[in-house]
Amino acid sequence: MLEQLIPFLTASAILTISPGPDIFYVMVQGMVNGKKHGFVTALGLATGIIINTSLVAFGVSVIIKNSDTLFFIIKLFGAIYLLYLAWQVFKTDPEIAYSAEGIKEKSLFSLFKQGFIMNVLNPKVTIFFLAFFPGFLWEPNGNTVIQFYILGAFFMLLTILIFGSVALLAGKISNYLKRHKHSGVVLKWLQIVVFVGIASFILI
């Protein structure tokens, strides 16, 4: 289990830290409306992981029980998709940019709900989980539903810790990014290495 869990946690942490619309939304909420609002937004986004984990857990678990070949095809699809994501990152501008324009103060419940909906209704999240999680099952012939939920729980915990920290340190993080333009390049190539590494790991 640890042989699968350690690389899973490492890759998950790096990918969660990497720039994206969710983490920047949390940071901007923390900057504009305060740490509490940013943290609640992070909680909403993280809670949506439960839904995406459930969709992947029950859907893929049925396939695993019925066919080893189909399970291999899913992992192959996952590896190809992760390589595609690496290519998409490679083509992007490494410069980090964000804006607080148009961000208005909302109630804590509204922010939680919006974060939750943003995560659940984003098909890219479900597809990413479908590509990412199956490669880290440590016992494909065992209870895969429980294994998926364990992976999902760890991913959710990491998201809360990292997004929550971003919310609490929003001002300092934004100032650092403004001063260190090269950080975008480092994060860009870090994402590429992780995506390619996970794709290779899945197929081994």
mmCIF file with all atom_site columns, C-alpha atoms in Angstrom, residues 11-144:
data_model
loop_
_atom_site.group_PDB
_atom_site.id
_atom_site.type_symbol
_atom_site.label_atom_id
_atom_site.label_alt_id
_atom_site.label_comp_id
_atom_site.label_asym_id
_atom_site.label_entity_id
_atom_site.label_seq_id
_atom_site.pdbx_PDB_ins_code
_atom_site.Cartn_x
_atom_site.Cartn_y
_atom_site.Cartn_z
_atom_site.occupancy
_atom_site.B_iso_or_equiv
_atom_site.pdbx_formal_charge
_atom_site.auth_seq_id
_atom_site.auth_comp_id
_atom_site.auth_asym_id
_atom_site.auth_atom_id
_atom_site.pdbx_PDB_model_num
ATOM 1   C CA . ALA A 1 11  ? 2.150   13.770 -7.138  1.00 0.00 ? 11  ALA A CA 1
ATOM 2   C CA . SER A 1 12  ? -1.135  14.993 -5.633  1.00 0.00 ? 12  SER A CA 1
ATOM 3   C CA . ALA A 1 13  ? 0.625   17.639 -3.545  1.00 0.00 ? 13  ALA A CA 1
ATOM 4   C CA . ILE A 1 14  ? 2.621   18.966 -6.506  1.00 0.00 ? 14  ILE A CA 1
ATOM 5   C CA . LEU A 1 15  ? -0.427  19.069 -8.781  1.00 0.00 ? 15  LEU A CA 1
ATOM 6   C CA . THR A 1 16  ? -2.561  20.758 -6.110  1.00 0.00 ? 16  THR A CA 1
ATOM 7   C CA . ILE A 1 17  ? 0.052   23.460 -5.570  1.00 0.00 ? 17  ILE A CA 1
ATOM 8   C CA . SER A 1 18  ? 0.386   24.082 -9.310  1.00 0.00 ? 18  SER A CA 1
ATOM 9   C CA . PRO A 1 19  ? -1.360  27.165 -10.749 1.00 0.00 ? 19  PRO A CA 1
ATOM 10  C CA . GLY A 1 20  ? -4.965  26.697 -11.811 1.00 0.00 ? 20  GLY A CA 1
ATOM 11  C CA . PRO A 1 21  ? -8.318  28.496 -11.710 1.00 0.00 ? 21  PRO A CA 1
ATOM 12  C CA . ASP A 1 22  ? -9.350  26.907 -8.388  1.00 0.00 ? 22  ASP A CA 1
ATOM 13  C CA . ILE A 1 23  ? -6.265  27.823 -6.395  1.00 0.00 ? 23  ILE A CA 1
ATOM 14  C CA . PHE A 1 24  ? -6.225  31.356 -7.816  1.00 0.00 ? 24  PHE A CA 1
ATOM 15  C CA . TYR A 1 25  ? -9.910  31.789 -6.977  1.00 0.00 ? 25  TYR A CA 1
ATOM 16  C CA . VAL A 1 26  ? -9.161  30.788 -3.392  1.00 0.00 ? 26  VAL A CA 1
ATOM 17  C CA . MET A 1 27  ? -6.221  33.192 -3.270  1.00 0.00 ? 27  MET A CA 1
ATOM 18  C CA . VAL A 1 28  ? -8.223  36.116 -4.651  1.00 0.00 ? 28  VAL A CA 1
ATOM 19  C CA . GLN A 1 29  ? -11.084 35.492 -2.221  1.00 0.00 ? 29  GLN A CA 1
ATOM 20  C CA . GLY A 1 30  ? -8.569  35.480 0.616   1.00 0.00 ? 30  GLY A CA 1
ATOM 21  C CA . MET A 1 31  ? -7.026  38.733 -0.618  1.00 0.00 ? 31  MET A CA 1
ATOM 22  C CA . VAL A 1 32  ? -10.288 40.584 -1.267  1.00 0.00 ? 32  VAL A CA 1
ATOM 23  C CA . ASN A 1 33  ? -12.674 39.297 1.394   1.00 0.00 ? 33  ASN A CA 1
ATOM 24  C CA . GLY A 1 34  ? -10.373 37.937 4.081   1.00 0.00 ? 34  GLY A CA 1
ATOM 25  C CA . LYS A 1 35  ? -8.835  34.677 5.225   1.00 0.00 ? 35  LYS A CA 1
ATOM 26  C CA . LYS A 1 36  ? -12.110 33.166 6.445   1.00 0.00 ? 36  LYS A CA 1
ATOM 27  C CA . HIS A 1 37  ? -13.812 33.618 3.064   1.00 0.00 ? 37  HIS A CA 1
ATOM 28  C CA . GLY A 1 38  ? -10.845 32.128 1.237   1.00 0.00 ? 38  GLY A CA 1
ATOM 29  C CA . PHE A 1 39  ? -10.738 29.130 3.572   1.00 0.00 ? 39  PHE A CA 1
ATOM 30  C CA . VAL A 1 40  ? -14.480 28.435 3.197   1.00 0.00 ? 40  VAL A CA 1
ATOM 31  C CA . THR A 1 41  ? -14.066 28.579 -0.582  1.00 0.00 ? 41  THR A CA 1
ATOM 32  C CA . ALA A 1 42  ? -11.280 26.014 -0.256  1.00 0.00 ? 42  ALA A CA 1
ATOM 33  C CA . LEU A 1 43  ? -13.532 23.767 1.845   1.00 0.00 ? 43  LEU A CA 1
ATOM 34  C CA . GLY A 1 44  ? -16.257 23.934 -0.810  1.00 0.00 ? 44  GLY A CA 1
ATOM 35  C CA . LEU A 1 45  ? -13.843 22.980 -3.583  1.00 0.00 ? 45  LEU A CA 1
ATOM 36  C CA . ALA A 1 46  ? -12.400 20.133 -1.513  1.00 0.00 ? 46  ALA A CA 1
ATOM 37  C CA . THR A 1 47  ? -15.832 18.756 -0.571  1.00 0.00 ? 47  THR A CA 1
ATOM 38  C CA . GLY A 1 48  ? -16.705 18.388 -4.248  1.00 0.00 ? 48  GLY A CA 1
ATOM 39  C CA . ILE A 1 49  ? -13.956 15.756 -4.431  1.00 0.00 ? 49  ILE A CA 1
ATOM 40  C CA . ILE A 1 50  ? -16.296 13.333 -2.641  1.00 0.00 ? 50  ILE A CA 1
ATOM 41  C CA . ILE A 1 51  ? -18.677 13.343 -5.618  1.00 0.00 ? 51  ILE A CA 1
ATOM 42  C CA . ASN A 1 52  ? -15.946 12.899 -8.219  1.00 0.00 ? 52  ASN A CA 1
ATOM 43  C CA . THR A 1 53  ? -14.344 10.114 -6.175  1.00 0.00 ? 53  THR A CA 1
ATOM 44  C CA . SER A 1 54  ? -17.694 8.318  -5.931  1.00 0.00 ? 54  SER A CA 1
ATOM 45  C CA . LEU A 1 55  ? -18.284 8.506  -9.677  1.00 0.00 ? 55  LEU A CA 1
ATOM 46  C CA . VAL A 1 56  ? -14.865 7.047  -10.416 1.00 0.00 ? 56  VAL A CA 1
ATOM 47  C CA . ALA A 1 57  ? -14.935 4.507  -7.555  1.00 0.00 ? 57  ALA A CA 1
ATOM 48  C CA . PHE A 1 58  ? -18.191 2.818  -8.469  1.00 0.00 ? 58  PHE A CA 1
ATOM 49  C CA . GLY A 1 59  ? -17.820 3.146  -12.247 1.00 0.00 ? 59  GLY A CA 1
ATOM 50  C CA . VAL A 1 60  ? -14.264 1.844  -12.499 1.00 0.00 ? 60  VAL A CA 1
ATOM 51  C CA . SER A 1 61  ? -14.763 -0.815 -9.802  1.00 0.00 ? 61  SER A CA 1
ATOM 52  C CA . VAL A 1 62  ? -17.477 -2.474 -11.876 1.00 0.00 ? 62  VAL A CA 1
ATOM 53  C CA . ILE A 1 63  ? -15.156 -2.516 -14.898 1.00 0.00 ? 63  ILE A CA 1
ATOM 54  C CA . ILE A 1 64  ? -12.283 -3.980 -12.886 1.00 0.00 ? 64  ILE A CA 1
ATOM 55  C CA . LYS A 1 65  ? -14.477 -6.841 -11.667 1.00 0.00 ? 65  LYS A CA 1
ATOM 56  C CA . ASN A 1 66  ? -15.691 -7.630 -15.173 1.00 0.00 ? 66  ASN A CA 1
ATOM 57  C CA . SER A 1 67  ? -12.541 -7.365 -17.268 1.00 0.00 ? 67  SER A CA 1
ATOM 58  C CA . ASP A 1 68  ? -8.796  -7.029 -16.718 1.00 0.00 ? 68  ASP A CA 1
ATOM 59  C CA . THR A 1 69  ? -8.492  -5.934 -20.337 1.00 0.00 ? 69  THR A CA 1
ATOM 60  C CA . LEU A 1 70  ? -10.929 -3.048 -19.878 1.00 0.00 ? 70  LEU A CA 1
ATOM 61  C CA . PHE A 1 71  ? -9.086  -2.011 -16.733 1.00 0.00 ? 71  PHE A CA 1
ATOM 62  C CA . PHE A 1 72  ? -5.819  -1.918 -18.694 1.00 0.00 ? 72  PHE A CA 1
ATOM 63  C CA . ILE A 1 73  ? -7.547  0.172  -21.374 1.00 0.00 ? 73  ILE A CA 1
ATOM 64  C CA . ILE A 1 74  ? -8.664  2.637  -18.688 1.00 0.00 ? 74  ILE A CA 1
ATOM 65  C CA . LYS A 1 75  ? -5.094  2.909  -17.390 1.00 0.00 ? 75  LYS A CA 1
ATOM 66  C CA . LEU A 1 76  ? -3.823  3.342  -20.948 1.00 0.00 ? 76  LEU A CA 1
ATOM 67  C CA . PHE A 1 77  ? -6.395  6.087  -21.512 1.00 0.00 ? 77  PHE A CA 1
ATOM 68  C CA . GLY A 1 78  ? -5.261  7.658  -18.257 1.00 0.00 ? 78  GLY A CA 1
ATOM 69  C CA . ALA A 1 79  ? -1.620  7.655  -19.321 1.00 0.00 ? 79  ALA A CA 1
ATOM 70  C CA . ILE A 1 80  ? -2.483  9.178  -22.714 1.00 0.00 ? 80  ILE A CA 1
ATOM 71  C CA . TYR A 1 81  ? -4.652  11.835 -21.075 1.00 0.00 ? 81  TYR A CA 1
ATOM 72  C CA . LEU A 1 82  ? -1.897  12.759 -18.609 1.00 0.00 ? 82  LEU A CA 1
ATOM 73  C CA . LEU A 1 83  ? 0.584   13.085 -21.475 1.00 0.00 ? 83  LEU A CA 1
ATOM 74  C CA . TYR A 1 84  ? -1.964  15.317 -23.216 1.00 0.00 ? 84  TYR A CA 1
ATOM 75  C CA . LEU A 1 85  ? -2.171  17.477 -20.085 1.00 0.00 ? 85  LEU A CA 1
ATOM 76  C CA . ALA A 1 86  ? 1.643   17.688 -20.040 1.00 0.00 ? 86  ALA A CA 1
ATOM 77  C CA . TRP A 1 87  ? 1.551   18.896 -23.655 1.00 0.00 ? 87  TRP A CA 1
ATOM 78  C CA . GLN A 1 88  ? -1.136  21.470 -22.823 1.00 0.00 ? 88  GLN A CA 1
ATOM 79  C CA . VAL A 1 89  ? 0.971   22.801 -19.949 1.00 0.00 ? 89  VAL A CA 1
ATOM 80  C CA . PHE A 1 90  ? 4.024   22.911 -22.229 1.00 0.00 ? 90  PHE A CA 1
ATOM 81  C CA . LYS A 1 91  ? 2.142   25.180 -24.654 1.00 0.00 ? 91  LYS A CA 1
ATOM 82  C CA . THR A 1 92  ? 0.956   27.627 -21.981 1.00 0.00 ? 92  THR A CA 1
ATOM 83  C CA . ASP A 1 93  ? 2.548   30.925 -21.037 1.00 0.00 ? 93  ASP A CA 1
ATOM 84  C CA . PRO A 1 94  ? 4.513   30.346 -17.803 1.00 0.00 ? 94  PRO A CA 1
ATOM 85  C CA . GLU A 1 95  ? 3.804   33.867 -16.579 1.00 0.00 ? 95  GLU A CA 1
ATOM 86  C CA . ILE A 1 96  ? 1.433   33.798 -13.602 1.00 0.00 ? 96  ILE A CA 1
ATOM 87  C CA . ALA A 1 97  ? -1.371  36.325 -13.757 1.00 0.00 ? 97  ALA A CA 1
ATOM 88  C CA . TYR A 1 98  ? -4.461  36.838 -11.630 1.00 0.00 ? 98  TYR A CA 1
ATOM 89  C CA . SER A 1 99  ? -7.037  39.537 -11.112 1.00 0.00 ? 99  SER A CA 1
ATOM 90  C CA . ALA A 1 100 ? -9.261  40.591 -8.231  1.00 0.00 ? 100 ALA A CA 1
ATOM 91  C CA . GLU A 1 101 ? -11.561 42.550 -10.507 1.00 0.00 ? 101 GLU A CA 1
ATOM 92  C CA . GLY A 1 102 ? -15.241 41.703 -10.213 1.00 0.00 ? 102 GLY A CA 1
ATOM 93  C CA . ILE A 1 103 ? -14.793 39.742 -6.984  1.00 0.00 ? 103 ILE A CA 1
ATOM 94  C CA . LYS A 1 104 ? -17.550 40.793 -4.613  1.00 0.00 ? 104 LYS A CA 1
ATOM 95  C CA . GLU A 1 105 ? -18.077 39.766 -1.013  1.00 0.00 ? 105 GLU A CA 1
ATOM 96  C CA . LYS A 1 106 ? -20.486 36.868 -0.548  1.00 0.00 ? 106 LYS A CA 1
ATOM 97  C CA . SER A 1 107 ? -21.814 34.990 2.449   1.00 0.00 ? 107 SER A CA 1
ATOM 98  C CA . LEU A 1 108 ? -19.727 32.111 3.734   1.00 0.00 ? 108 LEU A CA 1
ATOM 99  C CA . PHE A 1 109 ? -22.406 29.607 2.734   1.00 0.00 ? 109 PHE A CA 1
ATOM 100 C CA . SER A 1 110 ? -22.558 31.067 -0.785  1.00 0.00 ? 110 SER A CA 1
ATOM 101 C CA . LEU A 1 111 ? -18.791 30.727 -1.158  1.00 0.00 ? 111 LEU A CA 1
ATOM 102 C CA . PHE A 1 112 ? -18.849 27.147 0.121   1.00 0.00 ? 112 PHE A CA 1
ATOM 103 C CA . LYS A 1 113 ? -21.676 26.262 -2.261  1.00 0.00 ? 113 LYS A CA 1
ATOM 104 C CA . GLN A 1 114 ? -19.982 27.953 -5.205  1.00 0.00 ? 114 GLN A CA 1
ATOM 105 C CA . GLY A 1 115 ? -16.704 26.124 -4.538  1.00 0.00 ? 115 GLY A CA 1
ATOM 106 C CA . PHE A 1 116 ? -18.549 22.818 -4.282  1.00 0.00 ? 116 PHE A CA 1
ATOM 107 C CA . ILE A 1 117 ? -20.463 23.391 -7.522  1.00 0.00 ? 117 ILE A CA 1
ATOM 108 C CA . MET A 1 118 ? -17.314 24.561 -9.341  1.00 0.00 ? 118 MET A CA 1
ATOM 109 C CA . ASN A 1 119 ? -15.671 21.249 -8.528  1.00 0.00 ? 119 ASN A CA 1
ATOM 110 C CA . VAL A 1 120 ? -18.622 18.913 -9.120  1.00 0.00 ? 120 VAL A CA 1
ATOM 111 C CA . LEU A 1 121 ? -19.759 20.447 -12.405 1.00 0.00 ? 121 LEU A CA 1
ATOM 112 C CA . ASN A 1 122 ? -16.278 20.590 -13.913 1.00 0.00 ? 122 ASN A CA 1
ATOM 113 C CA . PRO A 1 123 ? -16.031 17.504 -16.170 1.00 0.00 ? 123 PRO A CA 1
ATOM 114 C CA . LYS A 1 124 ? -12.258 17.947 -16.356 1.00 0.00 ? 124 LYS A CA 1
ATOM 115 C CA . VAL A 1 125 ? -12.021 17.038 -12.655 1.00 0.00 ? 125 VAL A CA 1
ATOM 116 C CA . THR A 1 126 ? -13.876 13.753 -13.130 1.00 0.00 ? 126 THR A CA 1
ATOM 117 C CA . ILE A 1 127 ? -11.804 12.909 -16.204 1.00 0.00 ? 127 ILE A CA 1
ATOM 118 C CA . PHE A 1 128 ? -8.609  13.727 -14.313 1.00 0.00 ? 128 PHE A CA 1
ATOM 119 C CA . PHE A 1 129 ? -9.631  11.465 -11.430 1.00 0.00 ? 129 PHE A CA 1
ATOM 120 C CA . LEU A 1 130 ? -10.458 8.711  -13.932 1.00 0.00 ? 130 LEU A CA 1
ATOM 121 C CA . ALA A 1 131 ? -6.993  9.078  -15.419 1.00 0.00 ? 131 ALA A CA 1
ATOM 122 C CA . PHE A 1 132 ? -5.142  9.548  -12.126 1.00 0.00 ? 132 PHE A CA 1
ATOM 123 C CA . PHE A 1 133 ? -6.628  7.252  -9.475  1.00 0.00 ? 133 PHE A CA 1
ATOM 124 C CA . PRO A 1 134 ? -6.712  3.774  -11.122 1.00 0.00 ? 134 PRO A CA 1
ATOM 125 C CA . GLY A 1 135 ? -2.943  3.710  -11.541 1.00 0.00 ? 135 GLY A CA 1
ATOM 126 C CA . PHE A 1 136 ? -2.457  3.907  -7.760  1.00 0.00 ? 136 PHE A CA 1
ATOM 127 C CA . LEU A 1 137 ? -4.668  1.028  -6.641  1.00 0.00 ? 137 LEU A CA 1
ATOM 128 C CA . TRP A 1 138 ? -2.500  -1.268 -4.530  1.00 0.00 ? 138 TRP A CA 1
ATOM 129 C CA . GLU A 1 139 ? -4.765  -4.336 -4.774  1.00 0.00 ? 139 GLU A CA 1
ATOM 130 C CA . PRO A 1 140 ? -6.805  -4.361 -8.021  1.00 0.00 ? 140 PRO A CA 1
ATOM 131 C CA . ASN A 1 141 ? -8.349  -7.703 -7.085  1.00 0.00 ? 141 ASN A CA 1
ATOM 132 C CA . GLY A 1 142 ? -9.431  -6.461 -3.656  1.00 0.00 ? 142 GLY A CA 1
ATOM 133 C CA . ASN A 1 143 ? -12.144 -4.020 -2.615  1.00 0.00 ? 143 ASN A CA 1
ATOM 134 C CA . THR A 1 144 ? -11.409 -1.257 -5.118  1.00 0.00 ? 144 THR A CA 1
#
